[in-house]
Coordinates of C-alpha atoms and ligand atoms in Angstrom, one line a residue:
X151 CA 42.1 5.2 18.6
X152 CA 40.4 3.6 15.8
X153 CA 37.0 5.2 15.3
X154 CA 35.7 2.8 12.9
X155 CA 32.9 0.6 14.0
X156 CA 33.6 -2.8 12.6
X157 CA 31.0 -5.1 11.3
X158 CA 30.5 -7.8 13.8
X159 CA 30.5 -10.5 11.2
X160 CA 28.3 -12.7 13.4
X161 CA 26.6 -14.0 10.4
X162 CA 27.2 -13.2 6.9
X163 CA 24.4 -11.5 5.0
X164 CA 21.4 -13.7 4.5
X165 CA 21.7 -15.7 1.4
X166 CA 19.7 -14.3 -1.5
X167 CA 17.4 -17.3 -1.5
X168 CA 16.3 -16.4 2.0
X169 CA 15.6 -12.8 1.2
X170 CA 13.3 -13.7 -1.7
X171 CA 11.6 -16.6 -0.1
X172 CA 9.2 -18.7 -2.1
X173 CA 5.5 -18.6 -2.0
X174 CA 3.1 -15.9 -3.0
X175 CA 4.5 -13.1 -0.9
X176 CA 5.2 -9.5 -1.5
X177 CA 8.8 -10.3 -2.1
X178 CA 8.2 -13.6 -3.8
X179 CA 9.5 -13.0 -7.3
X180 CA 13.2 -13.5 -7.7
X181 CA 13.1 -11.0 -10.6
X182 CA 14.7 -7.7 -10.1
X183 CA 11.5 -5.9 -11.0
X184 CA 8.5 -5.2 -9.0
X185 CA 5.2 -3.7 -10.2
X186 CA 2.7 -2.3 -7.7
X187 CA -0.7 -0.8 -8.7
X188 CA -3.1 1.5 -7.0
X189 CA -6.7 1.6 -8.0
X190 CA -7.4 4.7 -10.1
X191 CA -9.7 7.1 -8.3
X192 CA -13.0 8.4 -9.4
X193 CA -13.0 12.2 -10.0
X194 CA -16.4 13.0 -8.7
X195 CA -15.2 14.3 -5.4
X196 CA -12.1 15.3 -3.5
X197 CA -9.8 12.7 -1.9
X198 CA -10.5 11.5 1.7
X199 CA -8.5 9.5 4.2
X200 CA -9.6 6.2 2.6
X201 CA -7.9 7.1 -0.6
X202 CA -4.8 8.2 1.4
X203 CA -4.7 4.7 2.9
X204 CA -4.7 3.0 -0.5
X205 CA -2.0 5.4 -1.6
X206 CA 0.3 4.9 1.4
X207 CA -0.2 1.2 1.5
X208 CA 0.8 0.8 -2.1
X209 CA 3.8 3.1 -1.6
X210 CA 4.9 1.1 1.4
X211 CA 4.9 -2.1 -0.6
X212 CA 6.9 -0.4 -3.3
X213 CA 9.4 1.0 -0.9
X214 CA 9.7 -2.4 0.8
X215 CA 10.5 -4.0 -2.6
X216 CA 13.1 -1.4 -3.1
X217 CA 14.7 -2.3 0.2
X218 CA 15.2 -5.7 -1.3
X219 CA 17.1 -4.2 -4.2
X220 CA 14.3 -4.3 -6.8
X221 CA 13.5 -1.8 -9.5
X222 CA 10.0 -0.8 -9.0
X223 CA 7.0 0.7 -10.8
X224 CA 4.1 2.2 -8.9
X225 CA 1.1 3.2 -10.9
X226 CA -1.7 5.5 -9.9
X227 CA -4.2 7.8 -11.6
X228 CA -7.8 8.8 -12.1
X229 CA -10.8 7.0 -13.4
X230 CA -12.6 9.7 -15.4
X231 CA -15.2 8.1 -17.7
X232 CA -18.7 6.7 -17.0
X233 CA -22.1 7.7 -16.0
X234 CA -21.1 8.7 -12.5
X235 CA -18.7 11.3 -13.8
X236 CA -20.9 12.4 -16.7
X237 CA -23.7 13.1 -14.2
X238 CA -21.5 14.8 -11.7
X239 CA -20.1 17.1 -14.4
X240 CA -23.6 17.8 -15.6
X241 CA -24.7 18.7 -12.1
X242 CA -21.8 21.0 -11.8
X243 CA -22.6 22.5 -15.2
X244 CA -19.0 21.9 -16.3
X245 CA -17.3 20.6 -19.3
X246 CA -16.6 17.0 -18.3
X247 CA -12.8 17.1 -19.1
X248 CA -12.4 20.3 -17.2
X249 CA -14.4 18.8 -14.3
X250 CA -12.1 15.8 -14.3
X251 CA -8.9 17.8 -14.5
X252 CA -9.9 19.8 -11.4
X253 CA -10.3 16.6 -9.3
X254 CA -7.5 14.6 -11.0
X255 CA -5.1 17.4 -10.0
X256 CA -6.2 17.1 -6.4
X257 CA -5.4 13.4 -6.4
X258 CA -2.0 14.1 -7.9
X259 CA -1.4 16.7 -5.2
X260 CA -2.3 14.2 -2.6
X261 CA 0.2 11.6 -3.9
X262 CA 2.9 14.3 -3.7
X263 CA 1.8 15.4 -0.2
X264 CA 1.8 11.8 0.9
X265 CA 5.4 11.3 -0.3
X266 CA 4.3 8.5 -2.5
X267 CA 6.8 7.4 -5.1
X268 CA 4.4 7.2 -8.0
X269 CA 6.2 6.4 -11.2
X270 CA 3.2 6.6 -13.5
X271 CA 0.1 8.7 -13.1
X272 CA -2.5 7.9 -15.7
X273 CA -5.8 9.6 -16.5
X274 CA -8.2 7.4 -18.4
X275 CA -8.9 10.4 -20.7
X276 CA -5.3 10.3 -21.9
X277 CA -4.9 9.5 -25.6
X278 CA -2.6 6.5 -25.1
X279 CA -5.1 4.9 -22.8
X280 CA -7.9 5.5 -25.3
X281 CA -5.9 3.6 -27.9
X282 CA -5.0 0.8 -25.4
X283 CA -8.6 0.2 -24.5
X284 CA -9.8 0.2 -28.1
X285 CA -7.0 -2.3 -28.9
X286 CA -7.9 -4.5 -25.9
X287 CA -11.5 -4.5 -27.0
X288 CA -10.6 -5.6 -30.6
X289 CA -8.5 -8.4 -29.2
X290 CA -11.5 -9.7 -27.2
X291 CA -13.7 -9.4 -30.3
X292 CA -11.1 -11.2 -32.5
X293 CA -10.8 -14.0 -29.9
X294 CA -14.5 -14.5 -29.9
X295 CA -15.3 -13.3 -26.4
X296 CA -17.7 -10.5 -27.1
X297 CA -21.3 -10.7 -28.5
X298 CA -24.2 -8.3 -28.7
X299 CA -27.3 -9.1 -26.7
X300 CA -30.4 -7.8 -24.8
X301 CA -29.6 -6.9 -21.3
X302 CA -31.9 -6.2 -18.4
X303 CA -30.9 -5.6 -14.9
X304 CA -30.4 -3.2 -12.0
X305 CA -27.6 -0.6 -12.4
X306 CA -26.0 1.4 -9.6
X307 CA -24.4 4.5 -11.0
X308 CA -22.4 5.0 -7.9
X309 CA -20.7 1.6 -8.2
X310 CA -20.9 1.6 -12.0
X311 CA -22.1 -1.9 -11.8
X312 CA -25.1 -4.1 -12.8
X313 CA -26.8 -6.2 -10.2
X314 CA -29.1 -9.2 -10.5
X315 CA -32.5 -9.5 -8.9
X316 CA -30.9 -11.5 -6.0
X317 CA -28.4 -8.7 -5.3
X318 CA -30.9 -5.9 -4.8
X319 CA -33.6 -5.2 -2.2
X320 CA -36.4 -2.7 -1.7
X321 CA -36.0 -0.4 1.3
X322 CA -36.2 3.2 2.5
X323 CA -33.2 5.4 1.8
X324 CA -31.9 6.6 5.2
X325 CA -30.9 10.0 3.9
X326 CA -33.9 10.9 1.8
X327 CA -36.7 8.8 3.3
X328 CA -37.8 7.7 -0.1
X329 CA -38.6 4.1 -0.9
X330 CA -36.5 2.5 -3.6
X331 CA -34.3 -0.4 -4.8
X332 CA -30.8 -0.7 -3.5
X333 CA -27.8 -2.9 -4.1
X334 CA -27.4 -5.2 -1.0
X335 CA -23.6 -5.3 -1.2
X336 CA -22.8 -1.6 -1.5
X337 CA -26.1 -0.1 -0.3
X338 CA -26.2 2.2 -3.4
X339 CA -29.5 3.0 -5.2
X340 CA -30.1 1.1 -8.4
X341 CA -32.2 1.8 -11.5
X342 CA -33.8 -0.7 -13.8
X343 CA -32.2 -0.8 -17.2
X344 CA -33.2 -2.7 -20.3
X345 CA -31.0 -2.2 -23.4
X346 CA -29.0 -3.8 -26.1
X347 CA -25.4 -4.2 -24.9
X348 CA -22.2 -5.9 -25.8
X349 CA -21.5 -8.8 -23.5
X350 CA -18.3 -10.5 -22.4
X351 CA -18.4 -14.3 -22.1
X352 CA -17.5 -14.2 -18.4
X353 CA -19.4 -17.4 -17.5
X354 CA -16.9 -19.4 -19.7
X355 CA -14.1 -18.5 -17.3
X356 CA -15.6 -19.8 -14.1
X357 CA -13.7 -23.0 -13.9
X358 CA -10.4 -21.4 -14.9
X359 CA -10.9 -18.7 -12.3
X360 CA -11.6 -21.2 -9.6
X361 CA -8.5 -23.1 -10.6
X362 CA -6.4 -19.9 -10.5
X363 CA -7.6 -19.0 -7.0
X364 CA -7.3 -22.4 -5.6
X365 CA -4.1 -23.3 -7.3
X366 CA -2.3 -20.1 -6.0
X367 CA -2.7 -19.8 -2.3
X368 CA -2.2 -16.2 -1.3
X369 CA -3.1 -14.8 -4.8
X370 CA -6.0 -13.1 -3.1
X371 CA -5.1 -11.8 0.4
X372 CA -6.5 -11.8 3.0
X373 CA -8.1 -15.2 3.4
X374 CA -11.5 -13.8 4.1
X375 CA -11.5 -12.0 0.6
X376 CA -10.2 -15.1 -1.1
X377 CA -13.1 -17.1 0.3
X378 CA -15.5 -14.4 -0.8
X379 CA -14.2 -14.6 -4.3
X380 CA -14.4 -18.4 -4.3
X381 CA -18.0 -18.1 -3.0
X382 CA -18.9 -15.8 -5.9
X383 CA -17.3 -18.1 -8.4
X384 CA -18.8 -21.2 -7.0
X385 CA -22.3 -19.8 -7.0
X386 CA -22.0 -19.2 -10.7
X387 CA -21.1 -16.5 -13.1
X388 CA -23.2 -14.7 -15.7
X389 CA -21.9 -13.0 -18.8
X390 CA -20.9 -9.4 -18.2
X391 CA -22.4 -6.4 -19.9
X392 CA -19.5 -4.4 -21.2
X393 CA -21.0 -1.5 -23.0
X394 CA -23.7 1.1 -22.5
X395 CA -25.7 2.7 -25.3
X396 CA -24.2 6.0 -26.5
X397 CA -27.5 7.7 -26.0
X398 CA -27.2 7.1 -22.2
X399 CA -23.4 7.3 -21.8
X400 CA -21.5 9.7 -24.0
X401 CA -18.6 10.3 -21.6
X402 CA -16.5 7.2 -22.4
X403 CA -14.5 5.4 -25.1
X404 CA -16.7 4.4 -28.1
X405 CA -16.9 0.7 -29.0
X406 CA -14.6 0.4 -32.0
X407 CA -16.6 0.2 -35.2
X408 CA -19.9 0.8 -33.4
X409 CA -20.0 4.3 -32.1
X410 CA -23.6 3.9 -30.9
X411 CA -22.1 2.1 -27.9
X412 CA -19.7 3.2 -25.2
X413 CA -17.3 0.8 -23.5
X414 CA -18.2 -0.1 -19.9
X415 CA -16.2 2.1 -17.6
X416 CA -14.8 -0.8 -15.5
X417 CA -13.3 -2.4 -18.6
X418 CA -11.9 0.9 -19.6
X419 CA -10.5 1.5 -16.0
X420 CA -9.0 -2.0 -15.5
X421 CA -7.0 -1.7 -18.7
X422 CA -5.1 1.2 -17.1
X423 CA -2.8 -1.3 -15.4
X424 CA -1.6 -2.4 -18.9
X425 CA -1.6 1.1 -20.5
X426 CA 0.9 2.4 -18.0
X427 CA 3.3 -0.3 -19.1
X428 CA 3.0 0.5 -22.7
X429 CA 0.1 -1.8 -23.9
X430 CA -0.4 -2.7 -26.7
X431 CA 3.0 -4.3 -26.6
X432 CA 5.0 -4.9 -29.6
X433 CA 7.8 -6.6 -27.6
X434 CA 7.8 -8.1 -24.1
X435 CA 6.2 -5.7 -21.5
X436 CA 8.7 -4.3 -19.1
X437 CA 6.8 -4.8 -15.8
X438 CA 3.4 -6.4 -16.6
X439 CA 1.8 -8.4 -14.9
X440 CA 1.6 -6.6 -11.6
X441 CA 3.3 -8.2 -8.6
X442 CA 0.8 -6.6 -6.2
X443 CA -2.5 -4.9 -6.9
X444 CA -3.7 -2.9 -4.0
X445 CA -7.5 -2.5 -3.9
X446 CA -10.2 -1.7 -1.3
X447 CA -12.5 -4.6 -0.4
X448 CA -15.4 -2.8 -2.2
X449 CA -13.8 -3.3 -5.6
X450 CA -12.7 -6.9 -5.1
X451 CA -15.1 -8.4 -7.6
X452 CA -13.8 -6.2 -10.4
X453 CA -10.2 -7.1 -9.7
X454 CA -10.4 -10.7 -8.7
X455 CA -13.1 -11.9 -11.1
X456 CA -13.6 -9.6 -14.1
X457 CA -10.0 -8.5 -14.5
X458 CA -8.4 -11.9 -14.5
X459 CA -11.1 -13.2 -16.8
X460 CA -10.6 -10.3 -19.2
X461 CA -6.8 -11.0 -19.1
X462 CA -7.3 -14.7 -19.8
X463 CA -9.6 -13.8 -22.7
X464 CA -7.0 -11.4 -24.1
X465 CA -4.2 -14.0 -23.6
X466 CA -2.4 -11.9 -21.1
X467 CA -0.7 -13.0 -17.8
X468 CA -2.6 -12.6 -14.6
X469 CA -1.6 -10.5 -11.6
X470 CA 0.6 -12.3 -9.0
X471 CA -1.3 -10.9 -6.1
X472 CA -4.4 -9.0 -5.2
X473 CA -4.2 -7.3 -1.8
X474 CA -7.7 -6.2 -0.7
X475 CA -7.7 -3.9 2.3
X476 CA -10.5 -3.1 4.6
X477 CA -12.0 0.4 5.0
X478 CA -11.7 3.3 7.3
X479 CA -14.7 4.3 9.4
X480 CA -15.1 7.1 11.8
X481 CA -17.0 6.6 15.1
X482 CA -17.4 3.1 13.7
X483 CA -19.6 4.5 10.9
X484 CA -18.9 4.4 7.2
X485 CA -17.4 7.7 6.1
X486 CA -19.8 9.8 4.1
X487 CA -20.2 13.4 3.2
X488 CA -23.8 13.5 4.4
X489 CA -22.8 12.2 7.9
X490 CA -20.0 14.8 7.9
X491 CA -17.5 12.3 9.1
X492 CA -15.1 12.5 6.1
X493 CA -11.4 13.1 7.0
X494 CA -9.5 15.4 4.7
X495 CA -6.0 13.9 4.2
X496 CA -4.4 17.2 3.3
X497 CA -5.5 18.6 6.7
X498 CA -4.2 15.6 8.5
X499 CA -0.8 15.8 6.8
X500 CA -0.6 19.5 7.5
X501 CA -1.5 18.9 11.2
X502 CA 0.6 15.9 12.1
X503 CA 3.3 15.9 9.4
X504 CA 3.4 13.3 6.6
X505 CA 5.3 10.6 8.4
X506 CA 3.3 10.6 11.6
X507 CA 0.1 10.3 9.6
X508 CA 1.6 7.7 7.3
X509 CA 2.6 5.7 10.4
X510 CA -0.8 5.9 12.0
X511 CA -2.7 4.9 8.8
X512 CA -0.5 1.8 8.3
X513 CA -0.3 0.9 12.0
X514 CA -4.0 1.1 12.7
X515 CA -5.3 0.5 9.2
X516 CA -6.9 -2.9 8.6
X517 CA -6.2 -5.4 6.0
X518 CA -8.9 -7.8 7.0
X519 CA -10.8 -5.6 9.5
X520 CA -11.9 -2.0 9.2
X521 CA -9.9 0.7 11.1
X522 CA -11.5 3.5 12.9
X523 CA -10.1 7.0 12.5
X524 CA -9.8 9.4 15.4
X525 CA -7.5 12.4 15.9
X526 CA -6.9 11.2 19.5
X527 CA -5.7 7.9 18.2
X528 CA -3.3 9.6 15.7
X529 CA -1.7 11.4 18.6
X530 CA -1.6 8.4 20.9
X531 CA 0.2 6.4 18.2
X532 CA 2.6 9.2 17.5
X533 CA 3.4 9.9 21.2
X534 CA 3.5 6.3 22.3
X535 CA 5.4 4.8 19.4
X536 CA 7.4 7.4 17.5
X537 CA 8.2 9.8 20.4
X538 CA 8.4 7.6 23.5
X539 CA 9.5 4.3 22.2
X540 CA 11.7 5.0 19.2
X541 CA 12.6 8.7 19.7
X542 CA 13.4 8.1 23.3
X543 CA 15.6 5.2 22.6
X544 CA 17.5 7.2 20.0
X545 CA 17.9 10.2 22.2
X546 CA 19.1 8.1 25.2
X547 CA 21.9 6.5 23.3
X548 CA 22.8 9.6 21.3
X549 CA 22.6 11.9 24.3
X550 CA 25.0 14.7 25.1
X551 CA 26.1 12.9 28.2
X552 CA 27.3 10.0 26.0
X553 CA 28.4 12.1 23.1
X554 CA 32.1 12.0 23.9
X555 CA 32.0 8.3 24.1
X556 CA 30.1 8.1 20.8
X557 CA 33.0 9.9 19.1
X558 CA 35.2 7.1 20.2
X559 CA 32.6 4.4 19.8
X560 CA 34.7 1.9 18.2
X561 CA 35.5 -1.6 18.5
X562 CA 32.6 -3.7 19.6
X563 CA 34.2 -6.9 18.6
X564 CA 32.5 -10.0 17.7
X565 CA 34.0 -11.6 20.7
X566 CA 32.7 -8.9 23.0
X567 CA 29.2 -9.3 21.8
X568 CA 29.3 -13.1 21.6
X569 CA 30.5 -13.3 25.2
X570 CA 27.4 -11.5 25.8
X571 CA 26.7 -11.3 29.4
X572 CA 23.3 -12.5 30.4
X573 CA 22.1 -9.0 30.7
X574 CA 22.2 -8.7 26.9
X575 CA 20.8 -12.1 26.0
X576 CA 17.1 -11.2 25.7
X577 CA 17.7 -8.1 23.6
X578 CA 20.2 -9.8 21.5
X579 CA 17.9 -12.7 20.7
X580 CA 15.2 -10.4 19.9
X581 CA 17.2 -8.3 17.5
X582 CA 18.6 -11.4 15.8
X583 CA 15.1 -12.8 15.2
X584 CA 13.4 -9.5 14.5
X585 CA 14.0 -9.0 10.7
X586 CA 12.7 -12.5 9.8
X587 CA 9.6 -12.0 11.9
X588 CA 8.9 -8.6 10.5
X589 CA 9.5 -9.9 7.0
X590 CA 6.9 -12.6 7.4
X591 CA 4.3 -9.9 8.2
X592 CA 5.5 -7.4 5.6
X593 CA 5.5 -10.1 2.9
X594 CA 1.8 -10.6 3.6
X595 CA 1.1 -6.9 3.4
X596 CA 0.5 -6.8 7.1
X597 CA 2.7 -3.8 7.7
X598 CA 0.8 -2.8 10.9
X599 CA 1.6 -6.1 12.5
X600 CA 5.2 -5.7 11.4
X601 CA 5.3 -2.3 13.0
X602 CA 4.1 -3.7 16.3
X603 CA 7.0 -6.2 16.4
X604 CA 9.5 -3.5 15.7
X605 CA 8.2 -1.3 18.5
X606 CA 8.2 -4.3 20.9
X607 CA 11.9 -4.5 20.1
X608 CA 12.4 -0.9 20.9
X609 CA 10.8 -1.5 24.3
X610 CA 13.3 -4.3 25.0
X611 CA 16.1 -2.0 24.0
X612 CA 14.8 0.8 26.2
X613 CA 14.7 -1.6 29.1
X614 CA 18.2 -2.7 28.3
X615 CA 19.4 1.0 28.5
X616 CA 17.5 1.5 31.8
X617 CA 18.9 -1.5 33.5
X618 CA 22.4 -0.9 32.2
X619 CA 22.6 2.8 33.1
X620 CA 25.2 3.8 30.6
X621 CA 25.2 7.3 32.1
X622 CA 26.6 5.8 35.3
X623 CA 29.1 3.6 33.5
X624 CA 30.4 6.6 31.7
X625 CA 31.5 8.1 35.0
X626 CA 33.8 5.3 35.8
X627 CA 37.3 5.4 34.4
X628 CA 38.5 1.9 34.1
X629 CA 39.0 -0.3 31.0
X630 CA 36.4 -2.8 32.0
X631 CA 33.7 -0.1 32.3
X632 CA 34.9 1.5 29.0
X633 CA 34.5 -1.9 27.3
X634 CA 31.1 -2.5 28.9
X635 CA 29.9 1.0 27.8
X636 CA 30.8 0.3 24.3
X637 CA 28.7 -2.9 24.3
X638 CA 25.8 -1.2 26.0
X639 CA 25.9 1.6 23.5
X640 CA 26.2 -0.8 20.7
X641 CA 23.0 -2.6 21.7
X642 CA 20.9 0.5 21.7
X643 CA 22.4 1.9 18.6
X644 CA 22.0 -1.4 16.9
X645 CA 18.3 -1.5 17.9
X646 CA 17.7 1.9 16.5
X647 CA 19.6 1.0 13.3
X648 CA 17.6 -2.2 12.6
X649 CA 14.3 -0.6 13.5
X650 CA 15.0 2.5 11.3
X651 CA 15.9 0.4 8.3
X652 CA 12.7 -1.6 8.6
X653 CA 10.6 1.6 9.2
X654 CA 11.8 3.2 6.0
X655 CA 8.9 2.0 3.8
X656 CA 6.4 3.5 6.2
X657 CA 8.1 6.6 7.5
X658 CA 10.8 7.2 4.9
X659 CA 11.8 10.7 6.0
X660 CA 12.1 10.1 9.7
X661 CA 13.7 6.8 9.4
X662 CA 16.2 8.3 6.9
X663 CA 17.1 11.1 9.3
X664 CA 17.5 8.6 12.1
X665 CA 19.9 6.6 10.0
X666 CA 21.7 9.9 9.2
X667 CA 22.1 10.4 12.9
X668 CA 23.8 7.0 13.2
X669 CA 25.9 7.9 10.2
X670 CA 24.8 4.8 8.4
X671 CA 25.9 5.0 4.8
X672 CA 23.0 5.2 2.2
X673 CA 24.3 2.0 0.7
X674 CA 23.8 0.2 4.0
X675 CA 20.1 0.7 4.4
X676 CA 18.8 -2.3 2.6
X677 CA 16.8 -5.1 4.0
X678 CA 19.9 -7.3 4.1
X679 CA 21.5 -4.8 6.4
X680 CA 18.9 -5.5 9.1
X681 CA 20.9 -8.5 10.1
X682 CA 22.2 -8.1 13.6
X683 CA 25.7 -6.6 13.5
X684 CA 25.7 -5.9 9.8
X685 CA 25.6 -2.4 8.3
X686 CA 28.1 -0.4 10.4
X687 CA 31.0 -0.9 8.1
X688 CA 30.9 2.5 6.6
X689 CA 30.2 4.4 9.8
X690 CA 32.8 6.2 11.9
X691 CA 32.1 6.9 15.4
X692 CA 33.1 10.5 14.9
X693 CA 30.2 11.0 12.5
X694 CA 27.5 9.7 14.7
X695 CA 24.9 12.2 15.8
X696 CA 26.3 14.9 13.5
X697 CA 23.1 16.0 11.9
X698 CA 22.0 19.4 12.9
X699 CA 18.5 18.3 13.7
X700 CA 18.3 16.8 17.2
X701 CA 16.2 13.8 18.0
X702 CA 13.8 16.0 19.8
X703 CA 13.3 18.0 16.6
X704 CA 12.9 14.8 14.7
X705 CA 9.9 13.9 16.7
X706 CA 8.6 17.3 17.9
X707 CA 5.6 17.8 20.1
X708 CA 2.3 18.0 18.2
X709 CA -1.2 18.4 19.5
Ligands
LIG235 N1 -12.5 4.0 -9.8 C1 -12.6 2.9 -9.0 C2 -11.4 2.0 -9.1 C3 -11.0 1.6 -10.4 S1 -9.5 0.7 -10.4 C4 -9.4 0.1 -12.0 C5 -12.9 3.3 -7.6 N2 -12.5 4.5 -7.2 S2 -12.8 5.1 -5.8 O1 -12.2 6.4 -5.9 O2 -14.1 5.0 -5.4 O3 -12.0 4.3 -4.7 C6 -10.6 4.1 -4.9 C7 -10.1 3.3 -3.7 O4 -10.3 4.0 -2.5 C8 -10.7 1.9 -3.6 O5 -9.7 1.0 -3.4 C9 -11.5 2.0 -2.3 O6 -11.6 0.9 -1.6 C10 -10.7 3.1 -1.5 N3 -11.6 3.6 -0.5 C11 -12.7 4.4 -0.7 N4 -13.2 4.7 0.5 C12 -12.5 4.0 1.5 C13 -12.5 4.0 2.9 N5 -13.4 4.6 3.6 N6 -11.5 3.4 3.5 C14 -10.5 2.8 2.8 N7 -10.5 2.8 1.5 C15 -11.5 3.2 0.8 O7 -13.4 2.5 -6.8

């Protein structure tokens, strides 16, 4: 018997143009390179589950781009300068750099524990970054966008941001009971500051920024954030204070040729996205500008207003897309140390395993709307989706009872599948349509919605197994039953294969192991292989289900 599973050839692989569809989507560029950025994290405290979300979301985008055959760059790092860090180090009575290193290492550890494929980890205290920022500053000066002026306003150390009169309010601090001034947007305390600063001519860029946002639908996603940005721009822009007096802020990069001033930490931080690609460039940058910049909604203004304006001023290209995600709450409350509702991602990874927690965070995490974290929900998702829907489907079609037939699982010819009897029609249509539907969601960055579609398909496949009862067919010993069994097995194996390929960006380890069970060649795990019937060409029936680890071990019980 020929043990080879032949490709069904129902449709040739999707043409390249379809795979890289047009429009501002995650896979929009036809270039073979893809650059994803994470925000760089403040080092004044340890990582929490919100940081983990940003990390996994960015990593998922990167892995998705790789499935499309792209060479990728994923940058990450730590934001180490500024008053916030200076004060935190002072409070801890530590040397600032030592203080930063301690926390920076924790973030680096988290990236590793999260299985995030970071290609560049930057610390803003790195020498090459210092040089990049100084260069960037000089370019802005040379191009006439920086001037010195008197600045008065409200400053929130926590946000490292100035606010205008209209952006602050007087109220009682819930945690201390003291009356004071607070930023309305972030809720952080502000202090009145009046000083001589360098300013960036931000106001000049208002019209060009509006044009950029309006002329590039999807450049800021989701829509609610795009509208927020347009609202800010349309209500007017003031020039931006881009330095603090050295007397107040020593922990930062000095203004070139004026050491009495320190460069504003946000300018310093934003330049990291260029530093990691070798800025200042002598030749063409390798990856810049970023294809997707992942940011939390709280730092949208910096990325969607200040950053593009700074780039325009420096004569550099703008990011292709800013994906602003929502936040994680717990008990529907903002996570905060004082409320004691901060989730430690290391503990979560330890407890559930990296892929189950990655799955939960992406499945339940919001792009437009906040997600609420609860341990119960993590388990519900794990048991319902990974164990019962996917794991169950896989173990049913790879069961011992069918093992002998799997070894001879062979020729499911195009003809056999095309003559699909009515009992296969629903599942077949679903599997044929699934990749394009999932892609639409993934391209937007809506991986949670994409996951939902994939698991709906596993439901349909499970139903198909239940109603076709392969364990009964296998008892019969006639050629017709034999042929039918092959088709039934094919459908469930095909559903697992397609699902597993698409799940790789989110649960790379588990999806990879599942594909190992199916003996799918490593070269046949790309997005183009999600096409119905494609991708079995290098598989032999005798190899299926060979891995030592059983499906039950793949999705073990956790509590
Ligand atoms: N250092 C700046 C970013 C500079 S980028 C040039 C910063 N750091 S941060 O550590 O405060 O936040 C980093 C990221 O974590 C942000 O994208 C932020 O939105 C995200 N999160 C922080 N708390 C969060 C939640 N509770 N939920 C989800 N993400 C949140 O901002």
